[in-house]
Amino acid sequence: MDKMSKSGHKIRLYNTLSKAKERFEPIDPDNVRMYVCGPTVYDYAHIGNARPAIVFDVLFRLLRQTYGADHVTYLRNITDVDDKINARAARDFPGVPLNEAIRKLTATTERQYQDDMKELGCLDPTRQPRATENIDEMIAMITTLIEQGHAYEAQGHVLFRVASFRQGEQTRYGELSHRSLDDMIAGARVEVAPYKKDPMDFVLWKPSDDDQPGWDSPWGNGRPGWHIECSAMSRKFLGPTFDIHGGGIDLSFPHHENERAQSCCANGTERMARIWMHNGFLQINGEKMSKSLGNFFTVHELLHGTKFGGRSWPGDVLRLAMLTRHYREPIDLSVDRLTEAERMLERWKRAMAASGLDFVEANRGACEALGPCSKLLAALSDDMNMAGVLTHLHRHAKASESGTRLHNAQRLFGSLNLLGIVSFDSMKNWQEATEKLQENADVDVEKITVAIAQRKAALAEKNWAEADRIRDQLASEGIRLTDSKDTETGERITRWEVVK
Ligand code: AMP
Ligand code: ZN
């Protein structure tokens, strides 16, 4: 079956490898496969880490919408073996045997990560394999690389021979990040270990001391390097060549360059992934986020703390704010951006609720079946063009405030639901909370109705000062008025609500 024509839209994605937007043609439309490099679990995820999680979650949702929810496999690994983990475990759990401390640290951090991502509206990936549960696959892949002359053992280490990743006379290392070997050597400011035959060669396996985590291998007790983890796990769960590989732009070199070299050489394939996608970096108020600058924020801190702008920020606001820039551009996170997202979201929620969409249990099925607007879907399918997506969201919001209300509110909900910004449950909770606020508020409905009628009369007489006075008087009592115009009758509609 041609799934592309069934859903009626075509996806185009920018490929870092070709530096061009390409028509996305899955290898197997019945099983579209995506791999995204996941967290190293030693501390709370920072707000920059949330960007790839959200960006690729939106892509996952788009792929599910296009090919069917059961026809997409999204893998995001959990790096639970890493020297940063060892150092943090030793620091946080003094006196506890290191291996036990590591288990405690990684289990706690992994749980925190899953909780944070859920609050940001991210679906669980299809699988989240842990590195430590796939060591055999890594050893097998390294063994193949040695057998085929792509890797060598030296002083308990196994190193990948970068020069062996070539086509004829041409090196293939650097193709993805578009770097020359000279650039890469100059950029690798690390001290070159004496056992390396070439400064570019990188570690596949390294020896472990007795107190470090280690596994038996043909090269002694040791642990894997970081890059081999993604190559081994993507092959195990997605096969030697899959559709999309994603991560932040910082990973394009050396991590993805290394993954690609290992996988293509071990699997004897031309390609590891068809499309390589990278999100741009997140900055805070125009500056690179870093602990030393004191502008380092975790997702948890933004969701539950008060250090960013003196308050906490709901997950849906954070998610929307994160989606207000194209995923390949850098994004600046600021209180202004978050406030703007919150205002937009509030307006959309009110527009939906006021338009007759009633988020009560009896309507769940009907609401969840609502689809996105086709133009919005086309914008999203064009390399996730969020500017286009936002234009359509605003258009539907505006039209649902006046004119063909219910239809536009339905499109707005269907679209926001696809993007993971709202869900039936989030709207139901919002509606219940809003109703409770109105019920509990000590308001005199009669008085408000009279005031609105007086204001309407004042407006009809062009007595703007009196109309404003009435509006301001109500505002001072915590009643907000919003005006809109019914595009069919031209009549002014004034709604009121209690504001917190
Ligand atoms: P790490 O745990 O550092 O390997 O990062 C996990 C993911 O977050 C990777 O895809 C990184 O590229 C991404 N990432 C890290 N810092 C940022 C940032 N400031 N902005 C956007 N993405 C980031
Ligand atoms: Zn990776």
Coordinates of C-alpha atoms and ligand atoms in Angstrom, one line a residue:
M1 CA 0.0 0.0 0.0
D2 CA 1.3 3.5 -0.8
K3 CA 1.2 5.1 2.6
M4 CA 2.4 8.4 1.1
S5 CA -0.7 8.8 -1.0
K6 CA -3.0 7.5 1.8
S7 CA -2.1 10.4 4.1
G8 CA -1.8 12.9 1.2
H9 CA 1.3 14.7 2.2
K10 CA 4.9 14.3 1.5
I11 CA 7.7 14.7 4.1
R12 CA 10.9 16.6 3.2
L13 CA 13.8 16.7 5.6
Y14 CA 17.1 18.5 5.7
N15 CA 20.0 16.0 5.5
T16 CA 23.2 17.1 7.2
L17 CA 25.1 14.7 4.9
S18 CA 23.9 16.1 1.6
K19 CA 23.3 19.7 3.0
A20 CA 20.0 19.7 1.2
K21 CA 16.3 19.1 1.9
E22 CA 15.4 15.7 0.6
R23 CA 12.1 14.0 -0.1
F24 CA 11.7 11.4 2.7
E25 CA 11.2 7.9 1.3
P26 CA 11.3 5.3 4.0
I27 CA 13.2 2.1 3.3
D28 CA 10.2 0.2 4.5
P29 CA 7.0 2.2 5.0
D30 CA 5.7 -0.5 7.2
N31 CA 8.5 0.1 9.6
V32 CA 10.0 3.6 9.5
R33 CA 13.1 3.6 11.7
M34 CA 14.6 6.5 13.6
Y35 CA 17.5 6.6 16.1
V36 CA 18.3 9.6 18.3
C37 CA 21.2 9.8 20.7
G38 CA 19.9 9.9 24.2
P39 CA 21.0 11.1 27.6
T40 CA 24.1 10.2 29.6
V41 CA 22.5 9.6 33.0
Y42 CA 24.5 11.2 35.7
D43 CA 22.6 14.4 36.4
Y44 CA 19.3 16.1 35.7
A45 CA 18.8 16.8 32.0
H46 CA 19.5 20.5 31.3
I47 CA 17.1 22.6 29.3
G48 CA 19.3 22.2 26.1
N49 CA 18.9 18.5 26.3
A50 CA 15.2 19.0 26.1
R51 CA 15.5 20.4 22.7
P52 CA 16.4 17.2 20.8
A53 CA 13.8 15.3 22.9
I54 CA 11.0 17.7 21.9
V55 CA 12.1 18.2 18.2
F56 CA 12.4 14.5 17.5
D57 CA 9.2 13.8 19.4
V58 CA 7.4 16.1 17.0
L59 CA 9.0 14.3 14.1
F60 CA 8.0 10.9 15.7
R61 CA 4.4 12.1 15.9
L62 CA 4.5 13.3 12.3
L63 CA 5.8 10.0 11.1
R64 CA 3.2 8.1 13.1
Q65 CA 0.5 10.4 11.6
T66 CA 1.9 9.7 8.1
Y67 CA 2.7 6.0 8.2
G68 CA 0.5 4.8 11.1
A69 CA 1.3 4.6 14.8
D70 CA 2.3 1.0 14.6
H71 CA 4.6 1.5 11.6
V72 CA 7.3 3.7 13.2
T73 CA 10.1 2.5 15.5
Y74 CA 11.9 5.2 17.4
L75 CA 14.9 4.3 19.4
R76 CA 16.6 6.5 21.9
N77 CA 19.5 5.0 23.9
I78 CA 20.4 5.5 27.5
T79 CA 24.1 5.9 28.1
D80 CA 24.6 4.3 31.5
V81 CA 28.3 3.6 31.2
D82 CA 30.6 6.6 31.0
D83 CA 33.5 8.1 32.9
K84 CA 31.4 11.1 33.9
I85 CA 29.0 8.7 35.6
N86 CA 31.9 7.0 37.5
A87 CA 33.2 10.4 38.8
R88 CA 29.7 11.6 39.9
A89 CA 28.9 8.3 41.6
A90 CA 32.1 8.4 43.6
R91 CA 31.4 12.0 44.6
D92 CA 27.7 11.6 45.5
F93 CA 28.0 8.2 47.3
P94 CA 31.2 8.3 49.3
G95 CA 32.0 5.0 51.0
V96 CA 29.6 3.0 48.8
P97 CA 31.3 0.5 46.5
L98 CA 31.6 2.2 43.1
N99 CA 29.5 -0.3 41.1
E100 CA 26.7 0.0 43.6
A101 CA 26.9 3.8 43.6
I102 CA 26.8 3.8 39.8
R103 CA 23.7 1.7 39.8
K104 CA 22.0 4.0 42.2
L105 CA 23.0 7.1 40.3
T106 CA 22.0 5.9 36.9
A107 CA 18.6 4.4 38.1
T108 CA 17.7 7.7 39.8
T109 CA 18.8 9.9 36.9
E110 CA 17.0 7.8 34.3
R111 CA 13.8 8.0 36.3
Q112 CA 14.2 11.8 36.5
Y113 CA 14.8 12.0 32.8
Q114 CA 11.6 10.0 32.0
D115 CA 9.5 12.2 34.4
D116 CA 10.9 15.4 32.8
M117 CA 10.3 14.3 29.3
K118 CA 6.7 13.2 30.1
E119 CA 6.0 16.6 31.6
L120 CA 7.3 18.1 28.3
G121 CA 4.7 16.1 26.4
C122 CA 7.1 13.7 24.8
L123 CA 5.9 10.2 24.0
D124 CA 7.9 7.3 25.1
P125 CA 10.2 6.2 22.3
T126 CA 9.4 2.7 21.0
R127 CA 12.5 1.4 22.8
Q128 CA 15.1 3.0 25.1
P129 CA 17.9 0.4 25.3
R130 CA 20.6 0.8 28.0
A131 CA 24.2 0.5 27.0
T132 CA 25.0 -1.8 29.9
E133 CA 22.4 -4.3 28.6
N134 CA 24.0 -4.5 25.2
I135 CA 27.7 -5.0 25.9
D136 CA 27.8 -8.4 24.0
E137 CA 26.6 -6.7 20.8
M138 CA 29.4 -4.1 21.2
I139 CA 32.0 -6.7 21.7
A140 CA 30.8 -8.6 18.7
M141 CA 30.9 -5.5 16.5
I142 CA 34.4 -4.6 17.7
T143 CA 35.6 -8.2 17.0
T144 CA 34.3 -7.8 13.4
L145 CA 36.1 -4.5 13.0
I146 CA 39.4 -6.0 14.2
E147 CA 39.0 -9.1 11.9
Q148 CA 38.4 -6.8 8.9
G149 CA 41.3 -4.6 9.6
H150 CA 39.3 -1.6 10.7
A151 CA 40.5 -1.7 14.3
Y152 CA 43.5 -2.8 16.3
E153 CA 44.4 -3.6 19.9
A154 CA 47.0 -1.6 21.8
Q155 CA 47.8 -1.8 25.5
G156 CA 44.4 -3.2 26.5
H157 CA 42.6 -0.6 24.3
V158 CA 41.0 -1.2 21.0
L159 CA 41.1 1.7 18.5
F160 CA 39.2 2.3 15.3
R161 CA 41.6 2.9 12.4
V162 CA 40.1 6.0 10.9
A163 CA 42.2 5.8 7.7
S164 CA 40.5 2.5 6.9
F165 CA 37.1 4.2 6.3
R166 CA 37.6 5.0 2.7
Q167 CA 36.3 4.5 -0.8
G168 CA 39.2 3.9 -3.2
E169 CA 41.8 6.6 -2.4
Q170 CA 39.2 8.8 -0.8
T171 CA 38.6 9.0 2.9
R172 CA 35.0 8.9 4.0
Y173 CA 35.7 10.2 7.4
G174 CA 34.5 13.8 7.6
E175 CA 31.8 13.4 4.9
L176 CA 29.0 13.9 7.4
S177 CA 30.3 17.0 9.2
H178 CA 31.9 18.3 6.1
R179 CA 35.4 18.6 7.6
S180 CA 38.7 17.8 6.1
L181 CA 41.1 15.5 7.9
D182 CA 43.5 18.5 8.5
D183 CA 40.6 20.4 10.1
M184 CA 39.7 17.5 12.3
I185 CA 43.3 16.9 13.4
A186 CA 43.7 20.6 14.3
G187 CA 40.3 20.6 16.0
A188 CA 41.1 17.5 18.1
R189 CA 43.0 19.4 20.8
V190 CA 43.3 16.3 23.0
E191 CA 46.6 14.9 23.9
V192 CA 47.3 12.0 21.6
A193 CA 47.7 8.8 23.5
P194 CA 51.0 7.0 22.7
Y195 CA 49.2 3.7 21.7
K196 CA 47.4 5.5 18.8
K197 CA 48.8 4.7 15.4
D198 CA 47.1 7.8 14.0
P199 CA 46.0 10.9 16.0
M200 CA 42.5 10.6 14.6
D201 CA 42.0 7.0 15.7
F202 CA 39.4 6.7 18.4
V203 CA 38.6 4.3 21.3
L204 CA 36.2 1.4 20.9
W205 CA 37.2 -0.4 24.1
K206 CA 39.3 0.6 27.1
P207 CA 40.7 -1.3 30.1
S208 CA 39.0 -1.0 33.5
D209 CA 40.7 -1.1 36.9
D210 CA 39.3 -3.4 39.5
D211 CA 37.1 -0.7 41.0
Q212 CA 35.8 0.6 37.6
P213 CA 32.8 -1.0 35.8
G214 CA 34.2 -3.6 33.5
W215 CA 33.1 -6.6 31.4
D216 CA 35.1 -9.6 30.2
S217 CA 36.2 -9.3 26.6
P218 CA 38.8 -10.8 24.3
W219 CA 40.9 -7.7 25.2
G220 CA 40.7 -8.2 29.0
N221 CA 38.4 -6.6 31.5
G222 CA 37.2 -3.3 30.2
R223 CA 34.4 -1.1 29.1
P224 CA 33.2 0.3 25.7
G225 CA 33.8 3.8 24.4
W226 CA 30.8 6.0 23.9
H227 CA 30.5 5.9 20.1
I228 CA 30.3 2.1 19.7
E229 CA 27.2 2.0 21.9
C230 CA 25.0 3.8 19.3
S231 CA 26.4 1.7 16.4
A232 CA 25.8 -1.6 18.2
M233 CA 22.3 -0.8 19.5
S234 CA 21.0 0.8 16.3
R235 CA 22.1 -2.3 14.4
K236 CA 20.5 -4.6 16.9
F237 CA 17.1 -2.9 17.0
L238 CA 16.9 -1.1 13.6
G239 CA 19.2 -3.1 11.3
P240 CA 22.4 -2.1 9.5
T241 CA 20.7 0.8 7.6
F242 CA 17.8 2.8 8.8
D243 CA 15.9 5.9 7.9
I244 CA 16.7 8.8 10.3
H245 CA 19.5 9.5 12.7
G246 CA 19.2 12.5 15.0
G247 CA 20.8 14.5 17.7
G248 CA 22.1 17.9 18.6
I249 CA 24.5 19.7 16.2
D250 CA 27.4 19.2 18.6
L251 CA 27.2 15.5 18.0
S252 CA 27.8 15.7 14.3
F253 CA 31.5 15.6 15.0
P254 CA 33.1 13.5 16.3
H255 CA 30.3 11.3 17.7
H256 CA 28.2 10.8 14.6
E257 CA 31.2 10.8 12.3
N258 CA 32.6 7.9 14.4
E259 CA 29.3 6.0 14.6
R260 CA 29.0 6.2 10.9
A261 CA 32.6 5.0 10.3
Q262 CA 32.2 2.0 12.7
S263 CA 28.8 1.0 11.4
C264 CA 29.5 1.2 7.7
C265 CA 32.8 -0.7 8.2
A266 CA 31.4 -3.4 10.5
N267 CA 28.2 -3.9 8.5
G268 CA 29.8 -3.6 5.0
T269 CA 27.2 -0.9 4.1
E270 CA 27.4 2.3 2.2
R271 CA 25.1 4.0 4.6
M272 CA 24.3 3.8 8.3
A273 CA 21.3 6.1 8.1
R274 CA 19.7 7.7 5.1
I275 CA 19.0 11.1 6.7
W276 CA 21.1 12.7 9.4
M277 CA 19.3 15.4 11.3
H278 CA 20.7 17.9 13.8
N279 CA 19.0 20.4 16.0
G280 CA 20.6 23.8 16.7
F281 CA 21.8 24.8 20.1
L282 CA 19.8 26.4 22.9
Q283 CA 21.2 29.5 24.5
I284 CA 20.0 31.5 27.6
N285 CA 19.4 35.2 27.1
G286 CA 21.8 35.2 24.1
E287 CA 24.6 33.4 26.0
K288 CA 25.9 29.9 25.8
M289 CA 24.5 28.0 28.8
S290 CA 27.3 27.0 31.2
K291 CA 27.7 26.3 34.8
S292 CA 30.6 28.8 35.1
L293 CA 28.4 31.6 33.7
G294 CA 25.7 30.8 36.2
N295 CA 23.1 30.4 33.5
F296 CA 22.7 26.7 33.6
F297 CA 19.2 25.4 34.1
T298 CA 17.8 21.9 34.4
V299 CA 14.4 21.0 33.0
H300 CA 13.4 20.1 36.5
E301 CA 14.4 23.6 37.7
L302 CA 12.2 25.2 35.1
L303 CA 9.3 22.9 35.7
H304 CA 9.4 23.0 39.5
G305 CA 11.8 25.7 40.7
T306 CA 11.8 29.5 40.7
K307 CA 15.3 30.4 39.5
F308 CA 14.2 31.2 35.9
G309 CA 12.2 34.4 36.0
G310 CA 11.2 33.9 39.7
R311 CA 8.6 31.2 38.9
S312 CA 8.0 27.8 37.5
W313 CA 6.9 27.1 34.0
P314 CA 4.4 24.4 32.9
G315 CA 5.6 21.7 30.5
D316 CA 3.2 22.7 27.7
V317 CA 4.5 26.3 27.8
L318 CA 8.1 25.1 27.7
R319 CA 7.3 22.8 24.9
L320 CA 5.6 25.5 22.8
A321 CA 8.4 28.0 23.5
M322 CA 10.9 25.4 22.3
L323 CA 9.0 25.0 19.1
T324 CA 8.8 28.7 18.3
R325 CA 12.1 28.6 16.4
H326 CA 13.0 26.3 13.4
Y327 CA 14.8 23.3 14.9
R328 CA 18.0 23.9 12.9
E329 CA 18.4 27.4 14.1
P330 CA 19.8 28.3 17.5
I331 CA 17.1 29.2 20.0
D332 CA 17.3 31.7 22.7
L333 CA 15.4 30.8 25.8
S334 CA 14.3 33.8 27.8
V335 CA 11.5 34.9 30.2
D336 CA 10.1 36.8 27.2
R337 CA 9.9 33.8 25.0
L338 CA 8.3 31.7 27.7
T339 CA 5.8 34.5 28.6
E340 CA 4.9 34.9 25.0
A341 CA 4.3 31.1 24.6
E342 CA 2.2 31.1 27.8
R343 CA 0.1 33.9 26.5
M344 CA -0.4 32.2 23.1
L345 CA -1.3 28.9 24.7
E346 CA -3.8 30.5 27.0
R347 CA -5.5 32.3 24.1
W348 CA -5.7 29.1 22.1
K349 CA -7.2 27.2 25.1
R350 CA -9.8 29.9 25.7
A351 CA -10.6 30.1 22.0
M352 CA -11.2 26.3 21.9
A353 CA -13.3 26.2 25.0
A354 CA -15.4 29.2 24.1
S355 CA -16.2 27.8 20.7
G356 CA -18.2 24.9 21.9
L357 CA -15.6 22.2 22.1
D358 CA -16.5 20.6 25.4
F359 CA -13.7 18.5 26.9
V360 CA -15.9 16.2 28.9
E361 CA -15.4 12.4 29.0
A362 CA -18.3 11.7 26.7
N363 CA -16.5 13.7 23.9
R364 CA -13.1 12.0 24.4
G365 CA -13.3 9.7 21.4
A366 CA -14.6 12.5 19.1
C367 CA -12.0 15.0 20.2
E368 CA -9.1 12.5 19.9
A369 CA -10.2 11.7 16.4
L370 CA -9.9 15.3 15.3
G371 CA -7.1 15.7 12.8
P372 CA -4.8 18.6 12.0
C373 CA -5.4 21.2 9.4
S374 CA -4.0 20.0 6.1
K375 CA -2.0 23.2 5.4
L376 CA -0.4 23.0 8.9
L377 CA 0.5 19.4 8.2
A378 CA 2.1 20.4 4.9
A379 CA 4.2 23.1 6.7
L380 CA 5.2 20.6 9.4
S381 CA 6.1 18.1 6.7
D382 CA 8.4 20.6 5.0
D383 CA 11.4 20.0 7.3
M384 CA 9.3 20.9 10.3
N385 CA 8.7 24.5 9.3
M386 CA 7.4 25.8 12.6
A387 CA 6.9 29.4 11.3
G388 CA 4.3 28.0 8.8
V389 CA 2.8 25.8 11.5
L390 CA 2.4 28.8 13.9
T391 CA 0.8 30.9 11.2
H392 CA -1.9 28.2 10.7
L393 CA -2.4 27.9 14.5
H394 CA -3.0 31.6 14.8
R395 CA -5.3 31.6 11.8
H396 CA -7.5 28.9 13.4
A397 CA -7.4 30.6 16.8
K398 CA -8.5 33.9 15.3
A399 CA -11.2 32.3 13.2
S400 CA -12.5 30.3 16.2
E401 CA -12.9 33.5 18.2
S402 CA -15.2 34.9 15.6
G403 CA -16.9 33.4 12.6
T404 CA -16.9 29.7 11.9
R405 CA -16.0 28.9 15.5
L406 CA -16.5 25.2 16.1
H407 CA -14.9 24.1 12.9
N408 CA -11.8 26.2 13.5
A409 CA -11.6 25.2 17.2
Q410 CA -11.6 21.5 16.1
R411 CA -8.8 22.1 13.6
L412 CA -6.9 24.0 16.3
F413 CA -7.3 21.2 18.7
G414 CA -6.4 18.5 16.1
S415 CA -3.3 20.4 15.2
L416 CA -2.1 21.1 18.7
N417 CA -2.8 17.5 19.7
L418 CA -0.6 16.3 16.8
L419 CA 2.2 18.6 17.9
G420 CA 1.9 17.2 21.5
I421 CA 1.2 20.7 22.9
V422 CA -2.3 19.8 24.2
S423 CA -4.1 16.5 24.6
F424 CA -7.7 15.7 25.5
D425 CA -6.6 15.2 29.1
S426 CA -4.7 18.4 29.4
M427 CA -7.7 20.3 28.0
K428 CA -10.1 18.5 30.3
N429 CA -8.0 19.4 33.3
W430 CA -7.7 23.0 32.1
Q431 CA -11.4 23.3 31.5
E432 CA -12.2 21.8 35.0
A433 CA -9.8 24.2 36.7
T434 CA -11.2 27.2 34.8
E435 CA -14.7 26.2 35.7
K436 CA -13.8 25.8 39.3
L437 CA -12.2 29.2 39.3
Q438 CA -15.4 30.8 38.0
E439 CA -17.5 28.8 40.5
N440 CA -15.4 29.7 43.5
A441 CA -15.0 33.3 42.6
D442 CA -17.3 35.7 44.4
V443 CA -18.9 37.2 41.4
D444 CA -22.2 38.9 40.8
V445 CA -23.1 37.7 37.4
E446 CA -26.1 40.0 37.2
K447 CA -23.9 43.0 37.9
I448 CA -21.4 42.0 35.2
T449 CA -24.1 41.4 32.6
V450 CA -25.5 44.9 33.3
A451 CA -22.1 46.5 33.1
I452 CA -21.4 44.7 29.8
A453 CA -24.7 46.0 28.4
Q454 CA -23.9 49.6 29.6
R455 CA -20.5 49.3 27.9
K456 CA -22.1 48.1 24.7
A457 CA -24.4 51.1 24.8
A458 CA -21.5 53.5 25.4
L459 CA -19.6 52.0 22.5
A460 CA -22.7 52.4 20.3
E461 CA -22.6 56.1 21.2
K462 CA -18.9 56.2 20.5
N463 CA -18.4 57.2 24.2
W464 CA -15.0 55.5 24.4
A465 CA -14.1 57.0 27.7
E466 CA -17.2 55.6 29.4
A467 CA -16.7 52.2 27.7
D468 CA -13.1 52.1 28.9
R469 CA -14.1 53.1 32.4
I470 CA -16.5 50.2 32.7
R471 CA -13.9 47.8 31.4
D472 CA -11.3 49.0 33.8
Q473 CA -13.7 49.0 36.7
L474 CA -14.4 45.3 36.0
A475 CA -10.7 44.6 35.6
S476 CA -10.0 46.0 39.0
E477 CA -12.5 43.5 40.4
G478 CA -10.7 40.6 38.6
I479 CA -13.1 40.4 35.7
R480 CA -11.5 40.4 32.2
L481 CA -13.5 41.2 29.1
T482 CA -12.6 40.0 25.7
D483 CA -14.2 41.4 22.6
S484 CA -14.5 39.6 19.3
K485 CA -16.7 40.1 16.2
D486 CA -18.9 37.5 14.7
T487 CA -17.8 37.6 11.0
E488 CA -21.2 36.4 9.8
T489 CA -23.4 38.9 11.7
G490 CA -20.8 41.6 12.3
E491 CA -22.0 41.8 15.9
R492 CA -19.7 42.5 18.8
I493 CA -19.4 39.6 21.2
T494 CA -18.1 40.3 24.7
R495 CA -17.0 37.5 26.9
W496 CA -16.0 37.8 30.6
E497 CA -13.9 35.6 32.8
V498 CA -12.5 35.7 36.2
V499 CA -8.7 36.1 36.2
K500 CA -6.5 34.8 38.9
Ligands
AMP1 P1 24.5 15.0 26.0 O1 23.9 14.3 27.3 O2 25.4 16.1 26.3 O3 25.2 13.9 25.1 O4 23.4 15.6 25.2 C1 22.1 14.9 24.9 C2 21.5 15.6 23.7 O5 21.3 17.0 24.0 C3 22.4 15.6 22.5 O6 21.6 15.3 21.3 C4 23.0 16.9 22.4 O7 23.3 17.3 21.1 C5 21.8 17.8 23.0 N1 22.3 19.1 23.5 C6 23.2 19.3 24.5 N2 23.3 20.6 24.8 C7 22.4 21.3 24.0 C8 22.0 22.6 23.9 N3 22.5 23.6 24.6 N4 21.1 22.9 22.9 C9 20.5 22.0 22.2 N5 20.8 20.7 22.3 C10 21.7 20.3 23.2
ZN2 ZN 24.9 8.3 19.4

